[in-house]
PDB file of C-alpha atoms in Angstrom:
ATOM      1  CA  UNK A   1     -23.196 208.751 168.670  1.00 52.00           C
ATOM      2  CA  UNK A   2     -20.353 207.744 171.835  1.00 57.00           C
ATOM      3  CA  UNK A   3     -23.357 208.353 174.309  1.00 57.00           C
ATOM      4  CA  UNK A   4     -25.882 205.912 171.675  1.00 55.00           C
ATOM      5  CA  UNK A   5     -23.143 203.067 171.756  1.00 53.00           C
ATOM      6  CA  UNK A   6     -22.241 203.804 175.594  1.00 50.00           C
ATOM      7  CA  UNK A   7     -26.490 203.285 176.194  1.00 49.00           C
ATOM      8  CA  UNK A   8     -26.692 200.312 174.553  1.00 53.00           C
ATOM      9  CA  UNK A   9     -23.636 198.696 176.010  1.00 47.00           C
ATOM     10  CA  UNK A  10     -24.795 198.999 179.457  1.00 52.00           C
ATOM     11  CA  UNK A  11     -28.524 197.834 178.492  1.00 50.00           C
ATOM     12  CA  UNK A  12     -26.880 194.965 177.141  1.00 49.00           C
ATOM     13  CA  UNK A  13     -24.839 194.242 179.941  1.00 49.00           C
ATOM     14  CA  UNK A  14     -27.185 195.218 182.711  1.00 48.00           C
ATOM     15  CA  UNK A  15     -29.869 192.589 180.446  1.00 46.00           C
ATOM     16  CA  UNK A  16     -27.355 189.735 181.195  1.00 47.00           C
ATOM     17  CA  UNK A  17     -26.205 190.606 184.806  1.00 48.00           C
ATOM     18  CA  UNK A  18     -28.857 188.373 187.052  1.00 56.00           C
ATOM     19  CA  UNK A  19     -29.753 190.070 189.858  1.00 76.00           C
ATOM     20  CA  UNK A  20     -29.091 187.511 193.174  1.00 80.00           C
ATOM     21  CA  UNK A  21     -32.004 188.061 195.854  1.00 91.00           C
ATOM     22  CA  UNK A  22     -29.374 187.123 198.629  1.00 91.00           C
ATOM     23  CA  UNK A  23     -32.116 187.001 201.271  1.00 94.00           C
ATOM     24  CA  UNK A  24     -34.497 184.349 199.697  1.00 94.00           C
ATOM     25  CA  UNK A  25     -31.200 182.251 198.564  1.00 95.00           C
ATOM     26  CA  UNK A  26     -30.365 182.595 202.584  1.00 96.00           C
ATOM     27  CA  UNK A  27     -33.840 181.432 203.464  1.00 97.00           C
ATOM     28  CA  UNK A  28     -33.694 178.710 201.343  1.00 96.00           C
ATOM     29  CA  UNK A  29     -30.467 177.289 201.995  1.00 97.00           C
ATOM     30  CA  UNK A  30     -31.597 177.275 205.299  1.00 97.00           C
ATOM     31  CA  UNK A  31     -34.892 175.191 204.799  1.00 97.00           C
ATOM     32  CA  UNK A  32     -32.156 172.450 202.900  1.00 96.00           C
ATOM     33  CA  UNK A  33     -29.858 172.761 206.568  1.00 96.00           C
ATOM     34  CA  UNK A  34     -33.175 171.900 208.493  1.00 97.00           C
ATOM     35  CA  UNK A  35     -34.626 169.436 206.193  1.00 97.00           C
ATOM     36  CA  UNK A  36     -31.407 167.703 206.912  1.00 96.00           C
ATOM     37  CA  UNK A  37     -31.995 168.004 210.522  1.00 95.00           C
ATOM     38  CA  UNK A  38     -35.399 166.824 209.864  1.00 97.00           C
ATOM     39  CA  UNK A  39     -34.591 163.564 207.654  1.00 97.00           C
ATOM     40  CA  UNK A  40     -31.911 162.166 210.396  1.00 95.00           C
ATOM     41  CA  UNK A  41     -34.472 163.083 213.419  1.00 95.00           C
ATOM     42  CA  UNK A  42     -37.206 161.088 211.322  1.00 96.00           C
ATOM     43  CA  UNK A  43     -35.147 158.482 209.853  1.00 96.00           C
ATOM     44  CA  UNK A  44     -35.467 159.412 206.276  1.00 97.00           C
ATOM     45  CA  UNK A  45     -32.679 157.779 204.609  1.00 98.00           C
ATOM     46  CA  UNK A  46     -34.280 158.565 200.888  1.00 98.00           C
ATOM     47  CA  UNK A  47     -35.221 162.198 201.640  1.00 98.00           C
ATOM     48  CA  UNK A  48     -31.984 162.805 203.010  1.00 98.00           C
ATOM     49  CA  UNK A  49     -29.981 161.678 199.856  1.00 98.00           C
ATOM     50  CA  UNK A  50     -32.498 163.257 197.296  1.00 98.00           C
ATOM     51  CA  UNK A  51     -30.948 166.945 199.018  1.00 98.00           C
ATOM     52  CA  UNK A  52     -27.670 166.142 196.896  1.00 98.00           C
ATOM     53  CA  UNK A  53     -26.368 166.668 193.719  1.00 98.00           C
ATOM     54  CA  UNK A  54     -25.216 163.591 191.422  1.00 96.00           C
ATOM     55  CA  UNK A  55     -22.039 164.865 191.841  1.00 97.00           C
ATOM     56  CA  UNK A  56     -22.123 165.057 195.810  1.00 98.00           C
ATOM     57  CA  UNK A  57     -18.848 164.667 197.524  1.00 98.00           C
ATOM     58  CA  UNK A  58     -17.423 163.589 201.087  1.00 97.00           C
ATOM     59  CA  UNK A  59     -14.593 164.545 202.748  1.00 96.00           C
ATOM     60  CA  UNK A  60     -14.322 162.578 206.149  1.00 93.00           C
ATOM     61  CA  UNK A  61     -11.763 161.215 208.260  1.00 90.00           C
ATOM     62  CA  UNK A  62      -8.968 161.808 205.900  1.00 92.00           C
ATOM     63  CA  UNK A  63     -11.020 160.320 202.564  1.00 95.00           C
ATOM     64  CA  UNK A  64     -12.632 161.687 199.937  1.00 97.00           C
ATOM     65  CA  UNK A  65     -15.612 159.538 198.559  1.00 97.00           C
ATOM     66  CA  UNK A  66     -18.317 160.368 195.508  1.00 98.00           C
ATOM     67  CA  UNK A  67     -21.012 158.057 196.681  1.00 96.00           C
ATOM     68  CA  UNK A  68     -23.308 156.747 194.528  1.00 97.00           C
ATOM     69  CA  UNK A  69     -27.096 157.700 195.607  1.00 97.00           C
ATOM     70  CA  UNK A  70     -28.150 154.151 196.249  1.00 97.00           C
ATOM     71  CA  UNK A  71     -24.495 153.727 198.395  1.00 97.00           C
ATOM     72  CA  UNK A  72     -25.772 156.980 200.387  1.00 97.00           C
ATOM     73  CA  UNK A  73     -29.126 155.293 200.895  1.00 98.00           C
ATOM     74  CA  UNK A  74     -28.002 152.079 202.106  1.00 97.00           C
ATOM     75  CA  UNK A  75     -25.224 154.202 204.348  1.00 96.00           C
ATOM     76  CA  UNK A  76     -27.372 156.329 205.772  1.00 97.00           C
ATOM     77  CA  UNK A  77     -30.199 153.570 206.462  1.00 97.00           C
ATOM     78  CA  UNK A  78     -27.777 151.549 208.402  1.00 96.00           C
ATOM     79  CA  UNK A  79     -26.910 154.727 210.184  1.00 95.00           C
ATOM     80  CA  UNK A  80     -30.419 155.786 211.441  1.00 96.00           C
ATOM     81  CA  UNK A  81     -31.472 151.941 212.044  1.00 94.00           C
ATOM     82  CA  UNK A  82     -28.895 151.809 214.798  1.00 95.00           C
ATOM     83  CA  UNK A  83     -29.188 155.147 216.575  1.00 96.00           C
ATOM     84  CA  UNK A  84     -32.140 157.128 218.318  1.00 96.00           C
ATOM     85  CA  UNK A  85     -31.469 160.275 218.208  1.00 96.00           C
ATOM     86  CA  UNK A  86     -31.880 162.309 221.388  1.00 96.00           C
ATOM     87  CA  UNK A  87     -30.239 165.635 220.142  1.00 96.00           C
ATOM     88  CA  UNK A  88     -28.860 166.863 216.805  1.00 95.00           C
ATOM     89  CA  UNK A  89     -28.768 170.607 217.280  1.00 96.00           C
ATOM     90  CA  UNK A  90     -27.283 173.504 215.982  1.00 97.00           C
ATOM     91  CA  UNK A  91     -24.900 174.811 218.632  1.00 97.00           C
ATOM     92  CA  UNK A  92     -24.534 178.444 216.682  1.00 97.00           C
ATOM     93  CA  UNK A  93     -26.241 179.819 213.867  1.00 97.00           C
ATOM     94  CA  UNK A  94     -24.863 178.824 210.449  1.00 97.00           C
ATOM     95  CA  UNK A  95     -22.507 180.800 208.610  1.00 98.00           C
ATOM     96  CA  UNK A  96     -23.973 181.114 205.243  1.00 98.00           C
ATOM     97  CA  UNK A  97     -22.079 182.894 202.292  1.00 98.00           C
ATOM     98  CA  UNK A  98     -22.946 183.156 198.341  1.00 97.00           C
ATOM     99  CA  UNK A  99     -20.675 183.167 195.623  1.00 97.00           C
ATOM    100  CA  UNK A 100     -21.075 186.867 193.443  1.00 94.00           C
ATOM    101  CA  UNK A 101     -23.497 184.987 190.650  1.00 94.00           C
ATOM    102  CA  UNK A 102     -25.696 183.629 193.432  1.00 95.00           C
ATOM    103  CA  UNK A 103     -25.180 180.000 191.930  1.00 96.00           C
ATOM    104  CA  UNK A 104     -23.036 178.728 194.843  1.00 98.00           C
ATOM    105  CA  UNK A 105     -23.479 178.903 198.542  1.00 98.00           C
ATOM    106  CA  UNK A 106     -21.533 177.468 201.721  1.00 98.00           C
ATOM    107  CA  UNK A 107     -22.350 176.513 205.393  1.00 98.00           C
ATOM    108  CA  UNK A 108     -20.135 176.247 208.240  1.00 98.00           C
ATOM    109  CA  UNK A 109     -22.282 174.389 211.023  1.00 97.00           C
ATOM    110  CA  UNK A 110     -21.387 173.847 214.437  1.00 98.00           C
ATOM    111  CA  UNK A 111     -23.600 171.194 215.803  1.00 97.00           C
ATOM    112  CA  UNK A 112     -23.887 168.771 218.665  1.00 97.00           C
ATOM    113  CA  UNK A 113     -25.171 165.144 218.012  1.00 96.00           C
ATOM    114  CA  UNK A 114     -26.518 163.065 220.917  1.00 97.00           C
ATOM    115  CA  UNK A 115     -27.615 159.103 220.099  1.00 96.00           C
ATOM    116  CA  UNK A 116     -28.731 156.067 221.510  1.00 96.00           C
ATOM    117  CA  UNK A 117     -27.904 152.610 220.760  1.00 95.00           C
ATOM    118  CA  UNK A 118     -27.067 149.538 221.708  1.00 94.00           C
ATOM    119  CA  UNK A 119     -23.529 148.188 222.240  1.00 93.00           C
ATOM    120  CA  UNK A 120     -21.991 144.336 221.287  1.00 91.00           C
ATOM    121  CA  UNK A 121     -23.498 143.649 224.620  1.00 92.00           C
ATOM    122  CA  UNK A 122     -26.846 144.899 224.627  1.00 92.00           C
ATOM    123  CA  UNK A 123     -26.282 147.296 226.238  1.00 94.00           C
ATOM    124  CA  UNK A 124     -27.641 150.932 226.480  1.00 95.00           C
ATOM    125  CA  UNK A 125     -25.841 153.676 225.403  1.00 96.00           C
ATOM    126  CA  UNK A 126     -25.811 157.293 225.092  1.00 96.00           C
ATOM    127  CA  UNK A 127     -22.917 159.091 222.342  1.00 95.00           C
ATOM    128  CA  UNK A 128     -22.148 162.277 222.258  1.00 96.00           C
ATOM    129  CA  UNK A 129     -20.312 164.225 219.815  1.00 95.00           C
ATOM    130  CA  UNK A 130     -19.654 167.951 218.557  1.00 97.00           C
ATOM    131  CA  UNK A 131     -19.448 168.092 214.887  1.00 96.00           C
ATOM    132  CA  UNK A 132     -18.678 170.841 212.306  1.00 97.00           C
ATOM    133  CA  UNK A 133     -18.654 170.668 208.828  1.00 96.00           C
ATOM    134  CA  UNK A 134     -18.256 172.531 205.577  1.00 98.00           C
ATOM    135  CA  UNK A 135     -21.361 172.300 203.351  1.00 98.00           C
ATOM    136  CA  UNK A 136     -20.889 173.462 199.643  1.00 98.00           C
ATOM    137  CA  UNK A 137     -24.855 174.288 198.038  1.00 98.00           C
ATOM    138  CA  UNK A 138     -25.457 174.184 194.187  1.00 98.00           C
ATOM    139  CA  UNK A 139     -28.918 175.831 192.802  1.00 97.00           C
ATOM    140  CA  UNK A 140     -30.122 173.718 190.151  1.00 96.00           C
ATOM    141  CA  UNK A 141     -32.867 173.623 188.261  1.00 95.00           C
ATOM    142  CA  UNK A 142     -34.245 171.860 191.305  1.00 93.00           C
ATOM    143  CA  UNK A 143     -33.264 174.180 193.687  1.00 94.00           C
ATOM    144  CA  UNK A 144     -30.469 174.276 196.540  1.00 97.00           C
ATOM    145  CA  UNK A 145     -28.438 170.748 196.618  1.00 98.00           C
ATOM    146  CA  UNK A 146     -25.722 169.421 198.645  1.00 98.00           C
ATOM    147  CA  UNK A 147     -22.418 169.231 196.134  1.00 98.00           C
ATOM    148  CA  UNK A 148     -20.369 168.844 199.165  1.00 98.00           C
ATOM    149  CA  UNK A 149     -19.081 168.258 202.613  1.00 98.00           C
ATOM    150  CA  UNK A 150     -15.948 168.325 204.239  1.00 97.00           C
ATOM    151  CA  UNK A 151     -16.948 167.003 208.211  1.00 96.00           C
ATOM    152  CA  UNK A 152     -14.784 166.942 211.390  1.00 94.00           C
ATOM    153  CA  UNK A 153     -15.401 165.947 214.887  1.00 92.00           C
ATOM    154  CA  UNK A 154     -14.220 166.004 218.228  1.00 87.00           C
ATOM    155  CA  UNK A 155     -14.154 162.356 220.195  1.00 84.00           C
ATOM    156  CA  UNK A 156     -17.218 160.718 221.188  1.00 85.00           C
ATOM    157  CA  UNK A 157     -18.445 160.993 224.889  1.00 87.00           C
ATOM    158  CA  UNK A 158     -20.125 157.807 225.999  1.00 85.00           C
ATOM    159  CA  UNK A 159     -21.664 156.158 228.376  1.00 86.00           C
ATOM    160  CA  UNK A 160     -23.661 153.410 229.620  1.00 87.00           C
ATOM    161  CA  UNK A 161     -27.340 154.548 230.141  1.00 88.00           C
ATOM    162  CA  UNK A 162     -28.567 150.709 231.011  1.00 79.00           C
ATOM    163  CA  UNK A 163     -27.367 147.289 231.223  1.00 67.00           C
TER     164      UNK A 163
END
């Protein structure tokens, strides 16, 4: 009877243990990090903000912000209306970790970002920064999202490129 009770326990328990394919869940995380290279290369201001939760959160320069999508949007379409992008590269691979259910994931990213725009005075110029940020990943029904990001960066290199 003890070995009955003990069988049923663990098909029980095994039934509601999900079992985490790590390696897809890598893979796909991964498509969300280079869709989000993609969307600032391309200027996607809408794509970009559809890759985060509702409940996405910023941590930058000492605040912590829950933007509203359409606040995102508008951000992020000032943002690539005022800069070409020449470079926005991963300078290492991603460190990419799960939580034990599989329902979490981070990134740390290392990444160097080099724009172009144009100065108060028309003129040229090139920016250069080295960023690195936390990302924090949520699967949803949806798939991957961004919950979260906690960003830092070094000072900004610039110069004039033309007058």
């Amino acid at each position: 009877m003890n070995y009955t009770i003990t069988f049923i326990l663990s098909a029980v328990l095994c039934a509601c243990t999900q079992s985490v394919d790590l390696e897809a869940a890598r893979k796909e995380v991964m498509e969300l990090h280079n869709k989000q290279r993609e969307y600032h290369v391309e200027e996607m201001p809408e794509e970009f903000v559809a890759l985060m939760t509702d409940e996405f959160m910023s941590v930058n320069r000492g605040k912590i912000s829950k933007p509203t999508k359409e606040a995102s949007i508008k951000r992020f379409q000032g943002y690539f209306g005022n800069v070409e992008f020449e470079k926005w590269d991963d300078l290492a691979e991603p460190v990419i970790r799960f939580s034990d259910d599989g329902s979490m994931a981070y990134s740390i990213v290392n990444k160097e970002v080099v724009v172009r725009y144009q100065n108060d005075s028309n003129q040229w110029m090139r920016g250069k920064t080295e960023f690195s940020w936390l990302a924090v990943y949520k699967k949803t029904d949806e798939g991957w999202k961004v919950d979260a990001v906690a960003s830092t960066n070094l000072p900004d290199e610039e110069e004039i490129i033309s007058e």
